[in-house]
Amino acid sequence: MAARAPHGSNQPPKIIYKKIYIEGHGGHHGGAWKVAYADFVTAMMAFFLLMWLLGATNEKQRKALADYFAPTLVQMKQNSAGSNGMFGGDSITDKDNYPHKASQTGTRSMTIPVEALGGDQVGTGQKGTLKDKAVLGAEDRKNFEKMHRQVAQAMSSNPKLSKLASHVRFVRTQNGLRIDLIDDANYSMFGVGTTQLEPEAAKLIGLIAESIRDTTNPIMIRGHTDSLGYGDPLAMNNWMLSSGRAEATRRRLASGGIPEQRFNRIEGVADREPMIEDNPADPRNRRVAITLLYRATSFGQ
């Protein structure tokens, strides 16, 4: 702000500066509290996420999550076990790479879980593991052999069922044990063109139901036909016939004491998978396959 110079004076006008100071009105208008509040909300979100994970997972899944967020466990094990010189352990192939000597570095109880053998046994606990799968597979194969012997013995002791011995075939597959009930030119398990089981065939399926009643293996049933067609395929065809015969077999097994939850798949494939490939019309292509499937492990469940 410039003031007017006195009259008749050559002095320059004086300039006056006015400074205005604005005092602070408290720290509550700053941003520090927002940072603290954001940290609190983040911590609460992490806490509730942790609580949800604990409630929504089982013990094995929680173990996998803990191992994922602690990768240094494996590194500690590798760096500490037998790391006191070349071949400081028992041997180069020693399990867990631990020297088992007083001079070893690291603490085994901290780097390897209690009762864990490590090495070839890694990942072989009691549930949902390779070991569990191998044990179940061995038990299933043992049960399959027992069931096979029971059915063969019962058929041989029954004159009527012994005539059907050539119509029954046991086949070991990668999915389990398949029992084929096969027709031929002289005998059919079902009435011609129908889903009605013959009396001897019904007794045979009842015998199979009795032999597998005490097992827990899932069951798959697949119906097959030959290539002979029908006059009106819209009214009846081999797809309907094969699936209907598979369902009739399921009902007979169910009446023999097999629980409903054991039936894994019921399907008909018509003449698409002939047993006699060079002659699709051969009566031996008419068959019902009952497969006892291997039990699955419970990993992740």
PDB file of C-alpha atoms in Angstrom:
ATOM      1  CA  MET A   1       0.000   0.000   0.000  1.00  0.00           C
ATOM      2  CA  ALA A   2       1.563   3.276  -1.092  1.00  0.00           C
ATOM      3  CA  ALA A   3       0.939   6.606   0.779  1.00  0.00           C
ATOM      4  CA  ARG A   4       0.777   9.964  -1.024  1.00  0.00           C
ATOM      5  CA  ALA A   5       4.010  11.986  -0.828  1.00  0.00           C
ATOM      6  CA  PRO A   6       3.908  15.372   0.975  1.00  0.00           C
ATOM      7  CA  HIS A   7       3.197  18.400  -1.206  1.00  0.00           C
ATOM      8  CA  GLY A   8       6.272  19.818  -2.831  1.00  0.00           C
ATOM      9  CA  SER A   9       8.483  16.916  -1.793  1.00  0.00           C
ATOM     10  CA  ASN A  10      10.407  14.757  -4.248  1.00  0.00           C
ATOM     11  CA  GLN A  11      10.657  11.819  -1.877  1.00  0.00           C
ATOM     12  CA  PRO A  12       9.246   8.530  -3.211  1.00  0.00           C
ATOM     13  CA  PRO A  13       6.072   7.277  -1.587  1.00  0.00           C
ATOM     14  CA  LYS A  14       6.406   4.875   1.290  1.00  0.00           C
ATOM     15  CA  ILE A  15       5.229   1.294   0.805  1.00  0.00           C
ATOM     16  CA  ILE A  16       3.562  -0.399   3.789  1.00  0.00           C
ATOM     17  CA  TYR A  17       3.354  -4.213   3.881  1.00  0.00           C
ATOM     18  CA  LYS A  18       0.589  -5.844   5.881  1.00  0.00           C
ATOM     19  CA  LYS A  19       1.234  -9.407   6.965  1.00  0.00           C
ATOM     20  CA  ILE A  20      -1.657 -11.563   8.105  1.00  0.00           C
ATOM     21  CA  TYR A  21      -0.911 -14.657  10.203  1.00  0.00           C
ATOM     22  CA  ILE A  22      -3.504 -17.478  10.226  1.00  0.00           C
ATOM     23  CA  GLU A  23      -3.250 -19.554  13.346  1.00  0.00           C
ATOM     24  CA  GLY A  24      -4.090 -23.301  13.306  1.00  0.00           C
ATOM     25  CA  HIS A  25      -7.473 -24.365  14.662  1.00  0.00           C
ATOM     26  CA  GLY A  26      -6.468 -27.736  16.134  1.00  0.00           C
ATOM     27  CA  GLY A  27      -4.998 -30.942  14.694  1.00  0.00           C
ATOM     28  CA  HIS A  28      -8.357 -32.625  14.130  1.00  0.00           C
ATOM     29  CA  HIS A  29      -8.512 -31.126  10.618  1.00  0.00           C
ATOM     30  CA  GLY A  30      -5.288 -32.976   9.620  1.00  0.00           C
ATOM     31  CA  GLY A  31      -4.954 -36.465   8.028  1.00  0.00           C
ATOM     32  CA  ALA A  32      -3.107 -38.401  10.741  1.00  0.00           C
ATOM     33  CA  TRP A  33      -6.292 -39.902  12.214  1.00  0.00           C
ATOM     34  CA  LYS A  34      -7.304 -41.194   8.794  1.00  0.00           C
ATOM     35  CA  VAL A  35      -4.125 -43.241   8.512  1.00  0.00           C
ATOM     36  CA  ALA A  36      -4.695 -44.715  11.960  1.00  0.00           C
ATOM     37  CA  TYR A  37      -8.317 -45.510  11.108  1.00  0.00           C
ATOM     38  CA  ALA A  38      -7.297 -47.174   7.843  1.00  0.00           C
ATOM     39  CA  ASP A  39      -4.801 -49.337   9.735  1.00  0.00           C
ATOM     40  CA  PHE A  40      -7.523 -50.326  12.186  1.00  0.00           C
ATOM     41  CA  VAL A  41      -9.983 -51.271   9.414  1.00  0.00           C
ATOM     42  CA  THR A  42      -7.296 -53.283   7.635  1.00  0.00           C
ATOM     43  CA  ALA A  43      -6.462 -55.145  10.835  1.00  0.00           C
ATOM     44  CA  MET A  44     -10.154 -55.919  11.446  1.00  0.00           C
ATOM     45  CA  MET A  45     -10.572 -57.155   7.876  1.00  0.00           C
ATOM     46  CA  ALA A  46      -7.573 -59.442   8.272  1.00  0.00           C
ATOM     47  CA  PHE A  47      -8.961 -60.700  11.598  1.00  0.00           C
ATOM     48  CA  PHE A  48     -12.380 -61.544  10.169  1.00  0.00           C
ATOM     49  CA  LEU A  49     -10.752 -63.152   7.115  1.00  0.00           C
ATOM     50  CA  LEU A  50      -8.703 -65.319   9.471  1.00  0.00           C
ATOM     51  CA  MET A  51     -11.826 -66.294  11.424  1.00  0.00           C
ATOM     52  CA  TRP A  52     -13.605 -67.208   8.183  1.00  0.00           C
ATOM     53  CA  LEU A  53     -10.680 -69.334   7.007  1.00  0.00           C
ATOM     54  CA  LEU A  54     -10.578 -71.186  10.324  1.00  0.00           C
ATOM     55  CA  GLY A  55     -14.271 -71.949  10.109  1.00  0.00           C
ATOM     56  CA  ALA A  56     -14.480 -72.835   6.412  1.00  0.00           C
ATOM     57  CA  THR A  57     -11.481 -75.184   6.134  1.00  0.00           C
ATOM     58  CA  ASN A  58     -10.498 -78.513   7.627  1.00  0.00           C
ATOM     59  CA  GLU A  59      -7.261 -79.388   9.377  1.00  0.00           C
ATOM     60  CA  LYS A  60      -5.480 -80.536   6.216  1.00  0.00           C
ATOM     61  CA  GLN A  61      -6.398 -77.399   4.285  1.00  0.00           C
ATOM     62  CA  ARG A  62      -5.255 -75.174   7.164  1.00  0.00           C
ATOM     63  CA  LYS A  63      -1.946 -77.047   7.194  1.00  0.00           C
ATOM     64  CA  ALA A  64      -1.557 -76.372   3.455  1.00  0.00           C
ATOM     65  CA  LEU A  65      -2.304 -72.655   3.962  1.00  0.00           C
ATOM     66  CA  ALA A  66       0.220 -72.434   6.784  1.00  0.00           C
ATOM     67  CA  ASP A  67       2.894 -74.086   4.669  1.00  0.00           C
ATOM     68  CA  TYR A  68       2.127 -71.718   1.786  1.00  0.00           C
ATOM     69  CA  PHE A  69       2.667 -68.633   3.946  1.00  0.00           C
ATOM     70  CA  ALA A  70       5.788 -70.092   5.589  1.00  0.00           C
ATOM     71  CA  PRO A  71       7.988 -71.204   2.651  1.00  0.00           C
ATOM     72  CA  THR A  72      11.079 -70.611   4.736  1.00  0.00           C
ATOM     73  CA  LEU A  73      10.348 -73.884   6.554  1.00  0.00           C
ATOM     74  CA  VAL A  74      11.593 -75.922   3.604  1.00  0.00           C
ATOM     75  CA  GLN A  75      14.555 -73.626   3.084  1.00  0.00           C
ATOM     76  CA  MET A  76      15.476 -73.841   6.761  1.00  0.00           C
ATOM     77  CA  LYS A  77      15.316 -77.612   6.583  1.00  0.00           C
ATOM     78  CA  GLN A  78      17.538 -77.739   3.510  1.00  0.00           C
ATOM     79  CA  ASN A  79      20.087 -75.258   4.866  1.00  0.00           C
ATOM     80  CA  SER A  80      20.282 -76.566   8.405  1.00  0.00           C
ATOM     81  CA  ALA A  81      20.149 -80.331   8.020  1.00  0.00           C
ATOM     82  CA  GLY A  82      23.569 -81.771   7.289  1.00  0.00           C
ATOM     83  CA  SER A  83      24.955 -78.420   6.192  1.00  0.00           C
ATOM     84  CA  ASN A  84      28.139 -78.601   8.237  1.00  0.00           C
ATOM     85  CA  GLY A  85      30.401 -79.705   5.416  1.00  0.00           C
ATOM     86  CA  MET A  86      30.349 -81.934   2.378  1.00  0.00           C
ATOM     87  CA  PHE A  87      28.613 -85.223   3.218  1.00  0.00           C
ATOM     88  CA  GLY A  88      28.500 -84.205   6.854  1.00  0.00           C
ATOM     89  CA  GLY A  89      25.475 -86.450   7.317  1.00  0.00           C
ATOM     90  CA  ASP A  90      25.219 -90.199   7.280  1.00  0.00           C
ATOM     91  CA  SER A  91      25.105 -90.451   3.496  1.00  0.00           C
ATOM     92  CA  ILE A  92      24.191 -88.511   0.381  1.00  0.00           C
ATOM     93  CA  THR A  93      20.867 -90.387   0.222  1.00  0.00           C
ATOM     94  CA  ASP A  94      19.970 -89.963   3.871  1.00  0.00           C
ATOM     95  CA  LYS A  95      16.275 -89.259   4.371  1.00  0.00           C
ATOM     96  CA  ASP A  96      15.491 -85.691   5.432  1.00  0.00           C
ATOM     97  CA  ASN A  97      19.167 -84.840   4.728  1.00  0.00           C
ATOM     98  CA  TYR A  98      19.849 -85.012   8.485  1.00  0.00           C
ATOM     99  CA  PRO A  99      23.290 -86.169   9.729  1.00  0.00           C
ATOM    100  CA  HIS A 100      21.977 -87.552  13.055  1.00  0.00           C
ATOM    101  CA  LYS A 101      25.210 -86.472  14.734  1.00  0.00           C
ATOM    102  CA  ALA A 102      25.986 -84.302  17.722  1.00  0.00           C
ATOM    103  CA  SER A 103      27.695 -81.767  15.470  1.00  0.00           C
ATOM    104  CA  GLN A 104      24.696 -81.249  13.222  1.00  0.00           C
ATOM    105  CA  THR A 105      23.230 -77.799  12.745  1.00  0.00           C
ATOM    106  CA  GLY A 106      19.572 -77.000  13.041  1.00  0.00           C
ATOM    107  CA  THR A 107      16.967 -78.533  15.289  1.00  0.00           C
ATOM    108  CA  ARG A 108      15.044 -81.458  13.871  1.00  0.00           C
ATOM    109  CA  SER A 109      12.029 -80.910  16.091  1.00  0.00           C
ATOM    110  CA  MET A 110      11.619 -77.433  14.607  1.00  0.00           C
ATOM    111  CA  THR A 111      12.160 -78.255  10.952  1.00  0.00           C
ATOM    112  CA  ILE A 112      10.319 -81.592  10.645  1.00  0.00           C
ATOM    113  CA  PRO A 113       6.871 -82.291  12.119  1.00  0.00           C
ATOM    114  CA  VAL A 114       6.664 -84.734  15.002  1.00  0.00           C
ATOM    115  CA  GLU A 115       6.318 -88.382  13.867  1.00  0.00           C
ATOM    116  CA  ALA A 116       7.026 -87.421  10.245  1.00  0.00           C
ATOM    117  CA  LEU A 117       9.446 -89.729   8.504  1.00  0.00           C
ATOM    118  CA  GLY A 118      10.027 -87.487   5.509  1.00  0.00           C
ATOM    119  CA  GLY A 119      11.812 -88.695   2.392  1.00  0.00           C
ATOM    120  CA  ASP A 120       9.796 -91.381   0.642  1.00  0.00           C
ATOM    121  CA  GLN A 121       6.953 -90.927   3.110  1.00  0.00           C
ATOM    122  CA  VAL A 122       6.289 -87.246   2.414  1.00  0.00           C
ATOM    123  CA  GLY A 123       2.600 -86.597   1.836  1.00  0.00           C
ATOM    124  CA  THR A 124       1.490 -89.947   3.208  1.00  0.00           C
ATOM    125  CA  GLY A 125      -0.745 -89.112   6.139  1.00  0.00           C
ATOM    126  CA  GLN A 126      -3.951 -90.853   7.077  1.00  0.00           C
ATOM    127  CA  LYS A 127      -6.475 -88.942   4.969  1.00  0.00           C
ATOM    128  CA  GLY A 128      -6.503 -87.665   1.421  1.00  0.00           C
ATOM    129  CA  THR A 129      -2.975 -88.802   0.548  1.00  0.00           C
ATOM    130  CA  LEU A 130      -1.142 -91.085  -1.829  1.00  0.00           C
ATOM    131  CA  LYS A 131      -0.741 -93.620   0.937  1.00  0.00           C
ATOM    132  CA  ASP A 132      -4.461 -93.516   1.645  1.00  0.00           C
ATOM    133  CA  LYS A 133      -5.196 -94.077  -2.041  1.00  0.00           C
ATOM    134  CA  ALA A 134      -2.815 -97.022  -2.210  1.00  0.00           C
ATOM    135  CA  VAL A 135      -4.348 -98.606   0.881  1.00  0.00           C
ATOM    136  CA  LEU A 136      -7.871 -98.171  -0.464  1.00  0.00           C
ATOM    137  CA  GLY A 137      -6.835 -99.640  -3.816  1.00  0.00           C
ATOM    138  CA  ALA A 138      -5.309-102.695  -2.139  1.00  0.00           C
ATOM    139  CA  GLU A 139      -8.436-103.218  -0.029  1.00  0.00           C
ATOM    140  CA  ASP A 140     -10.655-102.855  -3.089  1.00  0.00           C
ATOM    141  CA  ARG A 141      -8.694-105.433  -5.054  1.00  0.00           C
ATOM    142  CA  LYS A 142      -8.886-107.824  -2.113  1.00  0.00           C
ATOM    143  CA  ASN A 143     -12.650-107.329  -1.889  1.00  0.00           C
ATOM    144  CA  PHE A 144     -13.026-107.826  -5.645  1.00  0.00           C
ATOM    145  CA  GLU A 145     -11.254-111.167  -5.487  1.00  0.00           C
ATOM    146  CA  LYS A 146     -13.385-112.244  -2.533  1.00  0.00           C
ATOM    147  CA  MET A 147     -16.578-111.263  -4.340  1.00  0.00           C
ATOM    148  CA  HIS A 148     -15.454-113.088  -7.477  1.00  0.00           C
ATOM    149  CA  ARG A 149     -14.888-116.289  -5.511  1.00  0.00           C
ATOM    150  CA  GLN A 150     -18.240-116.004  -3.737  1.00  0.00           C
ATOM    151  CA  VAL A 151     -20.190-115.548  -6.970  1.00  0.00           C
ATOM    152  CA  ALA A 152     -18.353-118.390  -8.734  1.00  0.00           C
ATOM    153  CA  GLN A 153     -18.871-120.745  -5.792  1.00  0.00           C
ATOM    154  CA  ALA A 154     -22.573-119.886  -5.453  1.00  0.00           C
ATOM    155  CA  MET A 155     -23.139-120.371  -9.183  1.00  0.00           C
ATOM    156  CA  SER A 156     -21.391-123.741  -9.219  1.00  0.00           C
ATOM    157  CA  SER A 157     -23.522-124.974  -6.295  1.00  0.00           C
ATOM    158  CA  ASN A 158     -26.793-123.998  -7.999  1.00  0.00           C
ATOM    159  CA  PRO A 159     -27.683-126.177 -11.056  1.00  0.00           C
ATOM    160  CA  LYS A 160     -29.780-123.453 -12.680  1.00  0.00           C
ATOM    161  CA  LEU A 161     -27.201-120.700 -12.163  1.00  0.00           C
ATOM    162  CA  SER A 162     -24.306-122.949 -13.188  1.00  0.00           C
ATOM    163  CA  LYS A 163     -25.741-122.950 -16.710  1.00  0.00           C
ATOM    164  CA  LEU A 164     -25.125-119.185 -16.798  1.00  0.00           C
ATOM    165  CA  ALA A 165     -21.409-119.473 -15.980  1.00  0.00           C
ATOM    166  CA  SER A 166     -20.466-118.884 -19.620  1.00  0.00           C
ATOM    167  CA  HIS A 167     -22.586-115.729 -19.638  1.00  0.00           C
ATOM    168  CA  VAL A 168     -20.702-114.071 -16.752  1.00  0.00           C
ATOM    169  CA  ARG A 169     -17.299-112.513 -17.225  1.00  0.00           C
ATOM    170  CA  PHE A 170     -15.150-110.701 -14.648  1.00  0.00           C
ATOM    171  CA  VAL A 171     -12.822-108.068 -16.127  1.00  0.00           C
ATOM    172  CA  ARG A 172     -10.300-105.971 -14.179  1.00  0.00           C
ATOM    173  CA  THR A 173     -10.217-102.391 -15.530  1.00  0.00           C
ATOM    174  CA  GLN A 174      -8.470 -99.174 -14.513  1.00  0.00           C
ATOM    175  CA  ASN A 175     -11.735 -98.016 -12.908  1.00  0.00           C
ATOM    176  CA  GLY A 176     -12.454-101.169 -10.928  1.00  0.00           C
ATOM    177  CA  LEU A 177     -13.938-104.643 -11.459  1.00  0.00           C
ATOM    178  CA  ARG A 178     -16.437-105.030 -14.293  1.00  0.00           C
ATOM    179  CA  ILE A 179     -18.971-107.862 -14.312  1.00  0.00           C
ATOM    180  CA  ASP A 180     -20.336-108.496 -17.798  1.00  0.00           C
ATOM    181  CA  LEU A 181     -23.653-110.341 -18.138  1.00  0.00           C
ATOM    182  CA  ILE A 182     -23.548-111.458 -21.765  1.00  0.00           C
ATOM    183  CA  ASP A 183     -26.220-112.867 -24.074  1.00  0.00           C
ATOM    184  CA  ASP A 184     -25.641-115.376 -26.845  1.00  0.00           C
ATOM    185  CA  ALA A 185     -27.669-117.029 -29.590  1.00  0.00           C
ATOM    186  CA  ASN A 186     -29.208-119.537 -27.157  1.00  0.00           C
ATOM    187  CA  TYR A 187     -29.959-117.378 -24.122  1.00  0.00           C
ATOM    188  CA  SER A 188     -30.844-113.774 -23.352  1.00  0.00           C
ATOM    189  CA  MET A 189     -30.779-112.117 -19.938  1.00  0.00           C
ATOM    190  CA  PHE A 190     -33.848-110.080 -20.929  1.00  0.00           C
ATOM    191  CA  GLY A 191     -36.937-110.799 -22.918  1.00  0.00           C
ATOM    192  CA  VAL A 192     -36.360-110.122 -26.602  1.00  0.00           C
ATOM    193  CA  GLY A 193     -36.704-106.385 -27.224  1.00  0.00           C
ATOM    194  CA  THR A 194     -37.805-105.709 -23.632  1.00  0.00           C
ATOM    195  CA  THR A 195     -36.367-104.651 -20.279  1.00  0.00           C
ATOM    196  CA  GLN A 196     -37.888-107.617 -18.439  1.00  0.00           C
ATOM    197  CA  LEU A 197     -35.263-109.774 -16.710  1.00  0.00           C
ATOM    198  CA  GLU A 198     -35.460-113.540 -17.143  1.00  0.00           C
ATOM    199  CA  PRO A 199     -35.922-115.401 -13.808  1.00  0.00           C
ATOM    200  CA  GLU A 200     -32.424-116.966 -13.831  1.00  0.00           C
ATOM    201  CA  ALA A 201     -30.844-113.603 -14.720  1.00  0.00           C
ATOM    202  CA  ALA A 202     -32.722-111.940 -11.877  1.00  0.00           C
ATOM    203  CA  LYS A 203     -31.395-114.585  -9.449  1.00  0.00           C
ATOM    204  CA  LEU A 204     -27.876-114.062 -10.762  1.00  0.00           C
ATOM    205  CA  ILE A 205     -28.049-110.293 -10.229  1.00  0.00           C
ATOM    206  CA  GLY A 206     -29.493-110.924  -6.775  1.00  0.00           C
ATOM    207  CA  LEU A 207     -26.494-113.149  -6.047  1.00  0.00           C
ATOM    208  CA  ILE A 208     -24.152-110.359  -7.143  1.00  0.00           C
ATOM    209  CA  ALA A 209     -26.024-107.906  -4.919  1.00  0.00           C
ATOM    210  CA  GLU A 210     -25.607-110.224  -1.956  1.00  0.00           C
ATOM    211  CA  SER A 211     -21.861-110.562  -2.559  1.00  0.00           C
ATOM    212  CA  ILE A 212     -21.212-106.797  -2.812  1.00  0.00           C
ATOM    213  CA  ARG A 213     -23.686-105.645  -0.165  1.00  0.00           C
ATOM    214  CA  ASP A 214     -21.061-105.265   2.555  1.00  0.00           C
ATOM    215  CA  THR A 215     -18.667-103.218   0.405  1.00  0.00           C
ATOM    216  CA  THR A 216     -18.816 -99.446  -0.058  1.00  0.00           C
ATOM    217  CA  ASN A 217     -17.558 -99.187  -3.644  1.00  0.00           C
ATOM    218  CA  PRO A 218     -19.564 -96.974  -6.018  1.00  0.00           C
ATOM    219  CA  ILE A 219     -21.389 -98.849  -8.777  1.00  0.00           C
ATOM    220  CA  MET A 220     -21.688 -98.005 -12.465  1.00  0.00           C
ATOM    221  CA  ILE A 221     -24.117 -99.873 -14.744  1.00  0.00           C
ATOM    222  CA  ARG A 222     -23.947 -99.694 -18.522  1.00  0.00           C
ATOM    223  CA  GLY A 223     -26.365-101.306 -20.968  1.00  0.00           C
ATOM    224  CA  HIS A 224     -25.346-102.512 -24.449  1.00  0.00           C
ATOM    225  CA  THR A 225     -27.353-103.811 -27.425  1.00  0.00           C
ATOM    226  CA  ASP A 226     -26.610-105.288 -30.819  1.00  0.00           C
ATOM    227  CA  SER A 227     -27.119-103.280 -34.003  1.00  0.00           C
ATOM    228  CA  LEU A 228     -30.524-104.728 -34.916  1.00  0.00           C
ATOM    229  CA  GLY A 229     -33.012-101.886 -35.145  1.00  0.00           C
ATOM    230  CA  TYR A 230     -36.721-101.326 -34.697  1.00  0.00           C
ATOM    231  CA  GLY A 231     -39.419-100.594 -37.229  1.00  0.00           C
ATOM    232  CA  ASP A 232     -40.285 -97.273 -35.646  1.00  0.00           C
ATOM    233  CA  PRO A 233     -37.168 -95.825 -33.950  1.00  0.00           C
ATOM    234  CA  LEU A 234     -39.244 -92.941 -32.538  1.00  0.00           C
ATOM    235  CA  ALA A 235     -41.343 -95.377 -30.521  1.00  0.00           C
ATOM    236  CA  MET A 236     -38.484 -97.664 -29.453  1.00  0.00           C
ATOM    237  CA  ASN A 237     -34.776 -97.790 -30.251  1.00  0.00           C
ATOM    238  CA  ASN A 238     -31.534 -99.263 -28.979  1.00  0.00           C
ATOM    239  CA  TRP A 239     -30.757 -96.171 -26.899  1.00  0.00           C
ATOM    240  CA  MET A 240     -33.970 -96.587 -24.955  1.00  0.00           C
ATOM    241  CA  LEU A 241     -33.500-100.345 -24.716  1.00  0.00           C
ATOM    242  CA  SER A 242     -29.915-100.203 -23.428  1.00  0.00           C
ATOM    243  CA  SER A 243     -30.653 -97.508 -20.837  1.00  0.00           C
ATOM    244  CA  GLY A 244     -33.859 -99.307 -19.794  1.00  0.00           C
ATOM    245  CA  ARG A 245     -31.992-102.566 -19.230  1.00  0.00           C
ATOM    246  CA  ALA A 246     -29.326-100.749 -17.205  1.00  0.00           C
ATOM    247  CA  GLU A 247     -32.088 -99.246 -15.046  1.00  0.00           C
ATOM    248  CA  ALA A 248     -33.779-102.646 -14.643  1.00  0.00           C
ATOM    249  CA  THR A 249     -30.444-104.043 -13.426  1.00  0.00           C
ATOM    250  CA  ARG A 250     -30.107-101.168 -10.954  1.00  0.00           C
ATOM    251  CA  ARG A 251     -33.583-101.847  -9.576  1.00  0.00           C
ATOM    252  CA  ARG A 252     -32.746-105.528  -9.092  1.00  0.00           C
ATOM    253  CA  LEU A 253     -29.528-104.647  -7.256  1.00  0.00           C
ATOM    254  CA  ALA A 254     -31.430-102.153  -5.105  1.00  0.00           C
ATOM    255  CA  SER A 255     -34.020-104.792  -4.198  1.00  0.00           C
ATOM    256  CA  GLY A 256     -31.092-107.008  -3.208  1.00  0.00           C
ATOM    257  CA  GLY A 257     -30.022-104.533  -0.519  1.00  0.00           C
ATOM    258  CA  ILE A 258     -27.691-102.121  -2.344  1.00  0.00           C
ATOM    259  CA  PRO A 259     -28.188 -98.560  -0.970  1.00  0.00           C
ATOM    260  CA  GLU A 260     -29.286 -95.900  -3.438  1.00  0.00           C
ATOM    261  CA  GLN A 261     -26.276 -93.652  -2.763  1.00  0.00           C
ATOM    262  CA  ARG A 262     -23.856 -96.284  -4.050  1.00  0.00           C
ATOM    263  CA  PHE A 263     -25.104 -96.011  -7.639  1.00  0.00           C
ATOM    264  CA  ASN A 264     -22.682 -93.643  -9.337  1.00  0.00           C
ATOM    265  CA  ARG A 265     -23.790 -93.806 -12.979  1.00  0.00           C
ATOM    266  CA  ILE A 266     -26.518 -95.554 -14.975  1.00  0.00           C
ATOM    267  CA  GLU A 267     -26.253 -95.275 -18.748  1.00  0.00           C
ATOM    268  CA  GLY A 268     -27.075 -96.929 -22.039  1.00  0.00           C
ATOM    269  CA  VAL A 269     -24.756 -96.808 -25.031  1.00  0.00           C
ATOM    270  CA  ALA A 270     -26.901 -98.777 -27.535  1.00  0.00           C
ATOM    271  CA  ASP A 271     -24.643-100.526 -30.097  1.00  0.00           C
ATOM    272  CA  ARG A 272     -21.820 -97.956 -29.939  1.00  0.00           C
ATOM    273  CA  GLU A 273     -19.384-100.198 -28.021  1.00  0.00           C
ATOM    274  CA  PRO A 274     -19.740-103.700 -29.488  1.00  0.00           C
ATOM    275  CA  MET A 275     -17.803-106.539 -27.902  1.00  0.00           C
ATOM    276  CA  ILE A 276     -17.667-108.287 -31.295  1.00  0.00           C
ATOM    277  CA  GLU A 277     -16.484-105.352 -33.372  1.00  0.00           C
ATOM    278  CA  ASP A 278     -16.447-107.080 -36.745  1.00  0.00           C
ATOM    279  CA  ASN A 279     -20.078-108.181 -36.335  1.00  0.00           C
ATOM    280  CA  PRO A 280     -22.222-105.522 -34.586  1.00  0.00           C
ATOM    281  CA  ALA A 281     -25.324-107.723 -35.000  1.00  0.00           C
ATOM    282  CA  ASP A 282     -23.798-110.580 -32.990  1.00  0.00           C
ATOM    283  CA  PRO A 283     -26.065-111.416 -30.015  1.00  0.00           C
ATOM    284  CA  ARG A 284     -23.049-111.410 -27.695  1.00  0.00           C
ATOM    285  CA  ASN A 285     -22.993-107.632 -28.062  1.00  0.00           C
ATOM    286  CA  ARG A 286     -26.170-107.594 -25.959  1.00  0.00           C
ATOM    287  CA  ARG A 287     -24.915-107.290 -22.403  1.00  0.00           C
ATOM    288  CA  VAL A 288     -25.116-105.378 -19.148  1.00  0.00           C
ATOM    289  CA  ALA A 289     -21.885-104.321 -17.436  1.00  0.00           C
ATOM    290  CA  ILE A 290     -21.876-103.844 -13.647  1.00  0.00           C
ATOM    291  CA  THR A 291     -18.668-102.098 -12.559  1.00  0.00           C
ATOM    292  CA  LEU A 292     -17.495-101.860  -8.965  1.00  0.00           C
ATOM    293  CA  LEU A 293     -15.489 -98.638  -8.975  1.00  0.00           C
ATOM    294  CA  TYR A 294     -12.424 -97.995  -6.865  1.00  0.00           C
ATOM    295  CA  ARG A 295     -13.153 -95.813  -3.866  1.00  0.00           C
ATOM    296  CA  ALA A 296     -11.903 -92.233  -4.106  1.00  0.00           C
ATOM    297  CA  THR A 297      -9.792 -90.578  -1.407  1.00  0.00           C
ATOM    298  CA  SER A 298     -11.135 -87.705   0.674  1.00  0.00           C
ATOM    299  CA  PHE A 299      -8.553 -85.050  -0.194  1.00  0.00           C
ATOM    300  CA  GLY A 300     -10.026 -81.550   0.080  1.00  0.00           C
ATOM    301  CA  GLN A 301     -13.332 -82.789   1.496  1.00  0.00           C
TER     302      GLN A 301
END
